[in-house]
Coordinates of C-alpha atoms and ligand atoms in Angstrom, one line a residue:
M1 CA 12.5 11.2 6.8
G2 CA 13.2 7.6 7.0
T3 CA 12.4 7.8 11.0
A4 CA 9.2 9.4 10.5
I5 CA 7.8 6.8 7.9
I6 CA 8.6 3.8 10.3
E7 CA 7.2 6.2 13.3
R8 CA 3.9 6.3 11.3
L9 CA 3.6 2.5 10.4
A10 CA 4.4 1.6 13.8
C11 CA 1.9 4.1 14.9
E12 CA -0.9 2.9 12.5
G13 CA 0.2 -1.1 13.9
R14 CA 1.6 -2.0 10.2
L15 CA 4.9 -3.4 11.5
D16 CA 2.8 -6.1 14.0
R17 CA 0.3 -6.8 11.2
L18 CA 0.1 -8.8 7.6
F19 CA -1.8 -8.1 4.6
I20 CA -4.7 -10.9 3.9
G21 CA -7.9 -10.6 2.5
G22 CA -8.2 -6.8 2.4
E23 CA -7.3 -6.3 5.9
W24 CA -4.4 -5.6 8.0
V25 CA -4.5 -8.8 10.6
L26 CA -2.5 -9.9 13.4
P27 CA -0.4 -13.0 12.6
A28 CA -0.1 -16.5 13.8
G29 CA 3.4 -16.3 14.0
Q30 CA 5.1 -15.3 16.8
G31 CA 8.0 -14.6 15.7
R32 CA 10.1 -10.6 15.1
G33 CA 12.4 -9.6 12.4
A34 CA 14.9 -6.8 13.3
V35 CA 14.9 -4.3 10.6
V36 CA 19.1 -2.7 11.0
D37 CA 19.8 0.6 9.4
P38 CA 23.4 -0.7 7.5
S39 CA 24.5 2.8 7.4
T40 CA 24.6 2.7 11.3
E41 CA 24.3 -1.1 12.4
E42 CA 21.3 0.0 14.7
P43 CA 17.9 -1.6 14.7
V44 CA 15.3 0.7 13.6
A45 CA 12.3 -1.2 13.5
D46 CA 10.9 -4.4 14.1
I47 CA 8.2 -6.1 12.2
A48 CA 5.9 -9.3 13.0
L49 CA 7.1 -12.4 11.0
G50 CA 4.5 -14.9 9.9
N51 CA 4.1 -18.7 9.7
A52 CA 3.1 -21.6 7.7
Q53 CA -0.5 -20.8 9.3
D54 CA -0.4 -17.5 8.3
V55 CA 0.6 -18.6 4.5
A56 CA -2.4 -20.8 4.6
V57 CA -5.0 -18.2 5.3
A58 CA -3.4 -16.1 2.8
V59 CA -3.6 -18.7 0.2
A60 CA -7.1 -19.4 1.1
A61 CA -8.0 -15.6 0.3
A62 CA -6.4 -15.5 -2.8
R63 CA -8.2 -18.6 -3.6
R64 CA -11.2 -17.0 -2.7
A65 CA -10.7 -13.9 -4.7
F66 CA -9.4 -15.4 -7.9
A67 CA -12.5 -16.7 -9.6
S68 CA -14.2 -13.3 -10.2
W69 CA -10.7 -11.5 -10.1
S70 CA -9.7 -14.1 -13.1
A71 CA -12.8 -13.2 -14.9
S72 CA -12.9 -9.4 -14.6
S73 CA -12.3 -7.7 -17.9
P74 CA -8.5 -6.9 -18.2
Q75 CA -9.6 -3.0 -19.0
S76 CA -10.4 -2.9 -15.4
R77 CA -7.4 -4.5 -14.0
A78 CA -5.7 -2.3 -16.2
V79 CA -7.6 0.7 -14.3
L80 CA -6.7 -0.6 -10.8
L81 CA -3.0 -0.9 -12.5
D82 CA -3.4 3.3 -13.3
R83 CA -4.4 4.0 -9.5
V84 CA -1.4 1.9 -8.1
H85 CA 1.0 3.5 -10.6
G86 CA -0.1 6.9 -9.7
L87 CA 0.0 6.2 -6.5
I88 CA 3.5 4.9 -6.1
L89 CA 4.7 8.3 -7.8
Q90 CA 2.5 10.2 -5.3
R91 CA 4.5 8.5 -2.7
A92 CA 7.9 8.2 -4.4
E93 CA 9.9 10.3 -1.8
S94 CA 8.5 8.1 1.2
F95 CA 9.4 4.9 -1.0
A96 CA 13.0 6.4 -1.5
Q97 CA 13.5 7.0 2.1
A98 CA 11.7 3.4 3.3
I99 CA 14.3 1.9 0.7
S100 CA 17.2 3.8 1.7
Q101 CA 16.7 3.3 5.2
E102 CA 16.2 -0.5 5.2
M103 CA 18.9 -1.6 2.6
G104 CA 21.4 1.2 2.9
C105 CA 20.8 2.7 -1.0
A106 CA 22.2 6.3 -1.6
I107 CA 19.2 8.5 -1.5
S108 CA 19.9 10.0 -5.0
V109 CA 20.1 6.3 -6.3
A110 CA 16.3 5.6 -4.6
R111 CA 14.9 8.6 -6.0
A112 CA 16.7 8.2 -9.5
A113 CA 16.3 4.5 -9.7
Q114 CA 14.8 2.5 -7.0
V115 CA 11.6 4.0 -7.4
P116 CA 10.6 5.3 -10.9
I117 CA 11.8 2.2 -12.3
A118 CA 10.1 0.0 -10.1
A119 CA 6.9 2.2 -11.1
E120 CA 7.7 1.3 -14.7
H121 CA 7.0 -2.1 -13.9
I122 CA 3.5 -1.5 -13.0
R123 CA 2.9 1.0 -16.0
V124 CA 4.1 -1.4 -18.5
A125 CA 1.5 -3.8 -17.0
R126 CA -1.4 -1.6 -17.2
D127 CA -0.4 -1.3 -21.2
L128 CA -0.7 -5.0 -21.2
A129 CA -3.6 -5.9 -19.6
G130 CA -5.7 -3.2 -21.8
S131 CA -3.5 -4.3 -25.1
Y132 CA -2.5 -8.0 -24.8
P133 CA -4.5 -10.8 -27.1
F134 CA -5.8 -13.1 -24.3
L135 CA -8.1 -14.7 -27.0
T136 CA -6.6 -15.4 -30.4
H137 CA -7.7 -18.1 -33.6
R138 CA -5.7 -20.9 -35.2
G139 CA -8.1 -22.2 -38.0
S140 CA -11.3 -23.7 -35.8
T141 CA -8.8 -23.8 -32.5
A142 CA -9.5 -20.6 -29.9
I143 CA -6.5 -20.1 -27.9
L144 CA -6.9 -18.4 -24.6
R145 CA -4.6 -17.4 -22.4
E146 CA -5.7 -17.3 -19.0
A147 CA -4.4 -16.6 -15.5
I148 CA -2.6 -19.4 -14.1
G149 CA -3.9 -18.8 -10.2
V150 CA -2.6 -18.2 -7.2
C151 CA 0.8 -16.9 -7.4
G152 CA 3.6 -17.2 -4.4
L153 CA 6.1 -14.3 -5.2
I154 CA 9.1 -14.4 -3.4
T155 CA 11.4 -11.2 -3.5
P156 CA 15.2 -10.1 -2.2
W157 CA 16.1 -6.9 -0.7
N158 CA 18.3 -5.3 -3.6
W159 CA 15.8 -3.7 -5.5
P160 CA 13.4 -4.3 -3.1
L161 CA 10.5 -2.5 -4.5
Y162 CA 11.4 -2.8 -8.3
Q163 CA 11.2 -6.4 -7.4
I164 CA 8.2 -6.6 -6.1
T165 CA 6.2 -4.6 -9.1
A166 CA 8.2 -7.0 -11.4
K167 CA 6.0 -9.7 -10.7
V168 CA 2.9 -8.0 -8.8
G169 CA 2.2 -5.8 -12.0
P170 CA 2.2 -8.8 -14.4
A171 CA 0.4 -11.5 -12.0
L172 CA -2.5 -9.2 -11.3
A173 CA -2.6 -7.9 -14.9
A174 CA -2.8 -11.6 -16.0
G175 CA -5.8 -12.3 -13.8
C176 CA -4.0 -14.1 -11.2
T177 CA -4.3 -13.4 -7.3
V178 CA -0.9 -13.3 -5.1
V179 CA 0.6 -13.9 -2.0
L180 CA 3.9 -11.8 -1.6
K181 CA 7.0 -12.7 0.8
P182 CA 9.5 -9.9 0.7
S183 CA 12.8 -10.3 2.1
E184 CA 12.6 -10.2 5.9
L185 CA 15.5 -7.8 5.2
S186 CA 13.8 -4.7 3.6
P187 CA 10.0 -5.0 4.7
L188 CA 9.3 -1.4 5.1
S189 CA 8.9 -0.6 1.4
A190 CA 6.5 -3.8 1.1
L191 CA 4.6 -2.5 4.1
L192 CA 4.0 0.5 2.3
F193 CA 3.2 -1.1 -1.0
A194 CA 0.7 -2.7 0.6
E195 CA -0.8 0.3 1.6
V196 CA -0.8 1.8 -1.6
M197 CA -2.7 -1.4 -2.9
H198 CA -5.2 -1.1 -0.4
E199 CA -5.7 2.3 -1.0
A200 CA -6.1 1.8 -5.0
G201 CA -8.9 -0.4 -4.2
I202 CA -7.6 -3.9 -5.0
P203 CA -10.5 -6.0 -4.5
A204 CA -9.8 -8.2 -0.9
G205 CA -7.7 -11.6 -1.4
V206 CA -6.4 -10.2 -4.7
F207 CA -2.9 -9.5 -3.3
N208 CA -1.9 -10.4 0.1
L209 CA 1.5 -9.3 1.8
V210 CA 2.9 -12.1 4.4
N211 CA 6.2 -10.8 5.7
G212 CA 8.8 -13.8 7.3
E213 CA 11.8 -15.7 6.7
G214 CA 12.7 -18.2 3.7
P215 CA 12.5 -21.2 5.1
E216 CA 9.2 -20.9 7.1
V217 CA 7.3 -18.3 5.0
G218 CA 9.3 -19.0 1.6
A219 CA 8.9 -22.8 1.9
A220 CA 5.1 -22.6 3.0
L221 CA 4.1 -21.2 -0.2
A222 CA 6.4 -23.3 -2.3
T223 CA 5.3 -26.5 -0.6
H224 CA 1.5 -25.2 -0.4
P225 CA -1.0 -27.5 -2.7
D226 CA -3.4 -24.6 -3.7
V227 CA -0.5 -22.0 -5.1
D228 CA -0.1 -22.8 -8.7
M229 CA 2.8 -20.9 -9.4
I230 CA 5.9 -19.7 -7.6
S231 CA 8.1 -16.7 -8.6
I232 CA 11.6 -16.4 -6.5
T233 CA 14.0 -13.8 -7.4
G234 CA 17.0 -14.4 -5.3
S235 CA 20.2 -16.6 -4.6
T236 CA 20.5 -19.9 -6.8
R237 CA 20.7 -21.5 -3.3
A238 CA 17.1 -20.2 -2.2
G239 CA 15.8 -21.1 -5.8
V240 CA 16.9 -24.5 -5.5
L241 CA 15.1 -25.2 -2.7
V242 CA 11.9 -23.7 -3.7
A243 CA 12.0 -25.8 -6.6
Q244 CA 12.5 -28.5 -4.8
A245 CA 9.8 -28.0 -2.1
A246 CA 7.7 -26.8 -5.1
A247 CA 8.4 -30.1 -7.5
P248 CA 6.1 -32.5 -5.5
T249 CA 2.9 -30.3 -6.2
V250 CA 3.9 -29.5 -9.6
K251 CA 3.4 -25.9 -9.8
R252 CA 5.0 -23.9 -12.2
V253 CA 8.4 -22.1 -10.9
A254 CA 10.3 -18.9 -12.0
Q255 CA 13.4 -18.0 -10.7
E256 CA 15.6 -15.2 -10.9
L257 CA 18.4 -16.3 -9.5
G258 CA 22.4 -15.0 -9.4
G259 CA 24.6 -13.9 -12.3
K260 CA 28.5 -13.2 -12.6
S261 CA 27.9 -11.1 -15.4
P262 CA 30.6 -10.1 -18.4
N263 CA 31.5 -7.1 -19.9
L264 CA 33.6 -7.7 -22.8
I265 CA 35.5 -4.5 -23.7
L266 CA 36.6 -5.6 -27.6
P267 CA 39.9 -4.4 -29.1
D268 CA 38.3 -1.1 -30.9
A269 CA 36.3 0.3 -28.1
A270 CA 36.6 3.8 -26.9
L271 CA 38.2 3.0 -23.7
A272 CA 37.9 6.9 -22.1
R273 CA 34.1 6.0 -22.7
A274 CA 33.6 2.4 -22.2
I275 CA 35.6 2.1 -19.2
P276 CA 34.1 4.6 -16.7
A277 CA 30.6 3.1 -18.2
A278 CA 32.1 -0.8 -17.3
V279 CA 32.6 0.4 -13.6
A280 CA 29.3 2.3 -13.2
A281 CA 27.3 -0.3 -14.5
G282 CA 29.3 -3.3 -12.0
L283 CA 29.4 -1.2 -9.1
R284 CA 25.6 0.1 -9.7
N285 CA 23.5 -0.6 -6.2
V286 CA 26.9 -1.2 -4.6
G287 CA 27.3 -4.1 -7.2
Q288 CA 24.3 -5.6 -5.4
S289 CA 22.5 -6.5 -8.3
C290 CA 22.0 -9.7 -9.8
S291 CA 23.0 -8.8 -13.7
A292 CA 25.9 -6.2 -12.2
P293 CA 28.5 -6.7 -15.3
T294 CA 31.5 -7.5 -12.4
R295 CA 33.7 -9.0 -14.6
M296 CA 35.5 -7.0 -17.1
I297 CA 37.1 -9.0 -19.8
V298 CA 39.6 -7.0 -21.8
P299 CA 42.4 -7.0 -24.4
R300 CA 45.6 -7.8 -22.9
E301 CA 47.4 -4.9 -24.8
R302 CA 45.5 -2.7 -23.5
L303 CA 45.2 -3.6 -19.8
A304 CA 47.4 -1.1 -18.2
E305 CA 44.9 1.6 -19.8
V306 CA 42.2 -0.2 -18.5
E307 CA 43.2 -0.5 -14.8
R308 CA 44.5 3.4 -15.1
I309 CA 40.9 4.4 -16.0
A310 CA 38.8 2.1 -14.2
C311 CA 41.0 2.9 -11.2
E312 CA 39.8 6.6 -11.5
A313 CA 36.3 6.3 -12.2
A314 CA 36.2 4.0 -8.9
S315 CA 38.1 6.7 -6.6
A316 CA 35.6 9.2 -8.1
L317 CA 32.7 7.3 -6.2
V318 CA 31.3 9.1 -3.0
V319 CA 30.9 6.2 -0.5
G320 CA 29.3 7.6 2.7
D321 CA 25.9 8.2 4.5
P322 CA 22.9 7.1 2.0
R323 CA 21.2 10.0 3.5
S324 CA 23.6 12.8 2.2
P325 CA 22.8 13.7 -1.3
Q326 CA 26.3 13.7 -2.7
T327 CA 26.8 9.9 -2.0
T328 CA 26.5 7.9 -4.9
H329 CA 27.6 4.6 -2.9
G330 CA 26.1 3.7 0.4
P331 CA 27.0 0.6 2.3
V332 CA 26.1 -3.1 1.6
A333 CA 22.6 -4.0 2.4
N334 CA 23.5 -5.9 5.7
R335 CA 26.1 -7.4 8.3
A336 CA 26.0 -10.9 6.0
Q337 CA 26.7 -9.3 3.0
F338 CA 29.6 -7.5 4.4
E339 CA 31.3 -10.4 5.7
R340 CA 30.5 -12.5 2.6
V341 CA 32.0 -9.3 0.8
Q342 CA 35.2 -9.0 2.8
E343 CA 35.4 -12.8 2.7
M344 CA 35.6 -12.8 -1.4
I345 CA 38.4 -9.8 -1.1
G346 CA 40.5 -11.8 0.8
A347 CA 40.0 -15.1 -1.2
G348 CA 40.9 -12.9 -4.2
I349 CA 44.3 -11.5 -2.6
A350 CA 45.1 -15.4 -1.3
E351 CA 44.5 -16.6 -4.8
G352 CA 47.1 -14.2 -6.3
A353 CA 44.9 -11.5 -7.9
R354 CA 46.6 -7.9 -7.8
L355 CA 44.4 -5.1 -6.0
V356 CA 44.4 -2.1 -8.6
C357 CA 42.0 -0.3 -5.8
G358 CA 40.8 -0.9 -2.8
G359 CA 40.7 -4.3 -0.7
L360 CA 40.0 -5.2 3.0
G361 CA 38.3 -3.2 5.6
R362 CA 36.0 0.0 5.5
P363 CA 37.2 3.1 3.6
K364 CA 39.1 5.8 5.6
G365 CA 36.4 7.8 8.2
L366 CA 33.8 5.3 7.9
E367 CA 34.6 3.0 11.2
R368 CA 30.7 2.1 11.7
G369 CA 28.2 0.8 9.4
F370 CA 28.7 -2.1 6.3
Y371 CA 31.0 0.2 4.3
V372 CA 32.9 -1.6 1.6
R373 CA 36.2 0.2 -0.2
P374 CA 34.9 -0.3 -4.2
T375 CA 37.5 -2.5 -5.1
L376 CA 39.1 -3.6 -8.5
F377 CA 41.4 -6.6 -9.2
S378 CA 43.6 -7.3 -11.9
G379 CA 45.8 -10.3 -13.2
V380 CA 42.6 -12.6 -12.6
Q381 CA 42.7 -15.7 -13.9
P382 CA 39.0 -16.9 -15.2
Q383 CA 38.9 -20.2 -12.5
M384 CA 39.4 -17.9 -9.8
R385 CA 36.7 -17.8 -7.3
I386 CA 36.9 -14.2 -7.6
A387 CA 36.0 -14.6 -11.2
Q388 CA 33.4 -17.4 -10.7
E389 CA 31.4 -16.5 -7.8
E390 CA 28.7 -13.8 -7.3
I391 CA 30.1 -11.4 -4.8
F392 CA 27.0 -9.0 -4.7
G393 CA 29.0 -6.4 -3.6
P394 CA 31.7 -3.1 -4.9
V395 CA 34.1 -5.8 -6.2
L396 CA 35.1 -5.8 -10.2
V397 CA 37.6 -8.6 -11.6
I398 CA 39.6 -7.4 -15.0
I399 CA 40.5 -10.6 -16.9
A400 CA 42.7 -10.0 -19.8
Y401 CA 42.4 -11.9 -23.5
D402 CA 44.3 -12.2 -26.3
N403 CA 41.9 -12.9 -29.1
V404 CA 38.2 -12.7 -29.0
D405 CA 37.4 -16.0 -29.7
E406 CA 38.9 -16.5 -26.1
A407 CA 37.1 -13.3 -24.8
V408 CA 33.8 -14.9 -25.7
E409 CA 35.0 -18.4 -24.1
I410 CA 35.8 -16.3 -21.0
A411 CA 32.5 -14.5 -21.1
N412 CA 30.6 -18.1 -21.1
G413 CA 32.6 -19.5 -18.8
T414 CA 30.6 -19.5 -15.7
V415 CA 27.5 -21.6 -14.4
Y416 CA 25.4 -18.3 -14.6
G417 CA 24.0 -16.5 -17.7
L418 CA 22.0 -13.2 -16.7
G419 CA 23.3 -10.2 -18.2
A420 CA 26.3 -9.3 -20.4
H421 CA 27.9 -6.0 -22.1
V422 CA 29.8 -5.9 -24.9
Q423 CA 31.5 -2.3 -26.0
G424 CA 32.9 -1.8 -29.2
Q425 CA 33.1 0.9 -31.8
D426 CA 32.0 -1.6 -35.0
L427 CA 28.6 -2.5 -34.4
A428 CA 28.6 -5.2 -36.5
A429 CA 31.5 -6.9 -34.8
A430 CA 29.8 -5.9 -31.1
R431 CA 26.7 -7.7 -32.4
A432 CA 28.5 -10.7 -33.9
V433 CA 29.7 -11.1 -29.8
A434 CA 26.3 -10.7 -28.3
L435 CA 25.0 -13.4 -30.9
R436 CA 27.8 -16.0 -29.0
I437 CA 27.1 -14.5 -25.4
R438 CA 24.8 -17.3 -23.7
S439 CA 22.5 -14.8 -21.4
G440 CA 19.2 -13.7 -21.3
Q441 CA 20.3 -9.9 -21.9
V442 CA 23.4 -8.7 -23.8
H443 CA 23.8 -4.7 -23.5
I444 CA 25.8 -3.3 -26.6
N445 CA 27.5 0.1 -25.5
N446 CA 25.3 0.9 -22.6
P447 CA 21.7 1.3 -23.7
P448 CA 19.0 2.7 -21.6
W449 CA 17.2 0.3 -19.5
S450 CA 14.0 -0.5 -20.9
P451 CA 11.3 -2.5 -18.7
H452 CA 10.2 -3.9 -22.5
A453 CA 13.2 -5.7 -22.9
P454 CA 12.9 -9.6 -21.5
F455 CA 14.9 -10.4 -18.1
G456 CA 15.9 -13.6 -17.2
G457 CA 18.8 -16.4 -17.0
Y458 CA 20.3 -19.2 -18.7
K459 CA 21.9 -22.0 -17.1
R460 CA 21.8 -21.2 -13.3
S461 CA 20.9 -17.9 -13.6
G462 CA 17.4 -19.1 -13.5
N463 CA 14.3 -20.0 -15.7
G464 CA 11.6 -17.6 -17.2
R465 CA 11.5 -14.1 -18.0
E466 CA 10.3 -11.1 -16.4
Y467 CA 9.4 -7.8 -18.1
G468 CA 7.0 -6.4 -20.7
V469 CA 4.9 -9.0 -22.7
E470 CA 7.1 -12.1 -22.1
G471 CA 6.9 -11.2 -18.2
L472 CA 3.0 -11.2 -18.4
E473 CA 3.0 -14.4 -20.4
E474 CA 4.7 -16.5 -17.3
Y475 CA 1.8 -15.8 -15.6
L476 CA -0.6 -17.3 -17.9
E477 CA -1.9 -20.9 -18.9
T478 CA -2.5 -21.8 -22.5
K479 CA -5.9 -23.4 -23.2
A480 CA -6.9 -24.5 -27.0
I481 CA -10.4 -25.0 -27.5
L482 CA -11.3 -27.0 -30.6
G483 CA -14.2 -26.9 -32.7
C484 CA -14.6 -23.1 -32.6
S485 CA -14.9 -22.3 -36.3
Q486 CA -14.9 -18.7 -36.7
A487 CA -17.4 -16.5 -38.8
P488 CA -15.3 -13.7 -40.7
G489 CA -14.8 -11.0 -38.5
G490 CA -16.5 -13.4 -35.9
D491 CA -15.7 -14.5 -32.7
G492 CA -15.8 -18.8 -33.3
G493 CA -18.9 -18.8 -30.7
L494 CA -16.7 -17.6 -27.7
M495 CA -18.2 -14.2 -27.0
P496 CA -19.4 -12.6 -24.7
T497 CA -15.9 -13.7 -23.1
P498 CA -14.6 -11.7 -20.4
W499 CA -11.2 -11.6 -22.6
Q500 CA -12.4 -9.5 -25.5
Ligands
NAD601 P1 18.3 -15.2 -0.6 O1 18.1 -16.3 -2.0 O2 18.7 -16.1 0.9 O3 16.8 -14.4 -0.2 C1 16.2 -14.0 -1.4 C2 14.7 -14.6 -0.9 O4 14.2 -15.8 -0.9 C3 14.0 -13.9 0.4 O5 12.8 -13.2 0.3 C4 14.2 -14.9 1.4 O6 13.6 -14.9 2.7 C5 13.9 -16.0 0.6 N1 14.4 -17.4 0.9 C6 15.0 -18.1 1.0 N2 15.5 -19.2 1.4 C7 14.2 -19.4 1.3 C8 13.7 -20.9 1.2 N3 14.5 -21.9 1.6 N4 12.3 -21.1 0.8 C9 11.8 -19.9 0.2 N5 12.3 -18.8 0.3 C10 13.6 -18.4 0.6 O7 19.0 -14.2 -0.7 P2 19.5 -13.1 0.2 O8 19.7 -13.6 1.5 O9 18.7 -12.0 0.1 O10 20.9 -12.9 -0.3 C11 22.2 -13.8 -0.8 C12 22.6 -13.9 -1.9 O11 21.5 -14.1 -3.0 C13 23.2 -12.4 -2.1 O12 24.6 -12.6 -2.0 C14 23.3 -12.9 -3.8 O13 24.3 -13.4 -4.2 C15 22.1 -13.3 -4.0 N6 20.9 -12.3 -4.4 C16 20.7 -12.6 -5.6 C17 19.7 -11.5 -6.1 C18 19.1 -11.5 -7.5 O14 18.5 -10.6 -8.0 N7 19.3 -12.5 -8.0 C19 18.9 -10.9 -5.2 C20 19.3 -10.7 -3.8 C21 20.2 -11.7 -3.6

């Protein structure tokens, strides 16, 4: 079915076009980019890549649309987001197939996670558009939260639709207009998303899609003087480059970057439950999640038991063809990622860490495709490369500690601070540890994912927050209008306003 989607997109000319100003247009850029199926290593599509000229046209379209979209009632924006939400759910299977094809996600995971939780960001944005207090008063000062303007949104390939909706939803709810540049490695789901926006009736120029490469299209967005804000999810390397490029025009930069999140297993944790959950979370999406808890920090006296249970859990994963409904873990998303993961497994071995399971090379029977053996290292020292650097693949490290203070120090001992897990039976103790961890999220005993929980990084994991109210506020400016004395029940002289 993935192939059928590509055939349709090709037939309708989508692969050759960008979506700008409410229309599918041929780009000025002459480049093409291959979409490679990571399970076969074969190219399955090639798409038109835009350039800086295309960015300029898209930004101009977004600028033209900004005045009316930002002045539209939040309720009308909610109605449009509701249509987008409905269309994503209606086309859930097509999105799942496209994601599975472009980045190798097991179809069961694409269906159960990639698509439904992506839709959640649009649902939450819809609800917030209808309920957020865009106008409040403080004495005789009216405080308006206004759309910041034209936003450039740069997204990665690991959760391709989810990262798009986490930005587009709140940006549109806030009244911003956007130019989206998805990862050039996962453009199919982005093309389907642009179709949804079009069919939902998004006014021309409010949403624009420019496919292309980071150093060309992403950099053009970051430097463009008429872009008011850039939000990027990706590597810390790209996030730094975007911030540098954005600095001369003093635009707002939101960065969701890398991570090396800890999973701190407290001495009283019920290992039979905690360790399989830790392995599942660390290896979710084949370890290709920025907040994946990839460092298991465990009590030294329980190390042998942890290794045994972790190894059993990793061995139970079904690595294979992402199209098979039995597969839990497909290949990693691309050749660069495969090589990076192999390099890091090699680095772990060279540094003297001990392989508990997995290791170099592909799993038995999978000679083709970017498949990686789920790999656990123990005997890991906190300063080893495999304990410090983001690997972005199915590789977990187990680090032993002697007391909880040391465990917290290890947990905080990287340049990152995105996610964290704490597991233990004494909830008060687990909460006390959560308070000491320097990261944007801490999960106690594996709670369900929430689209309302703000998400973002401390330290080099980024700046800003996504999801929920905080995610909406990223896209707002604050304006104070002084001298609006408010009569009881009145509006301080600001009515009628588009914000009410
Ligand atoms: P990347 O940072 O290179 O790409 C992410 C996005 O940024 C893409 O859309 C890319 O085109 C764009 N980009 C790249 N260079 C840019 C530049 N100079 N200016 C503007 N935009 C630019 O990430 P990747 O190649 O997709 O993956 C490499 C590493 O990034 C991974 O190994 C992983 O560590 C990390 N990563 C993190 C996340 C996350 O969610 N935090 C997601 C994907 C990848």
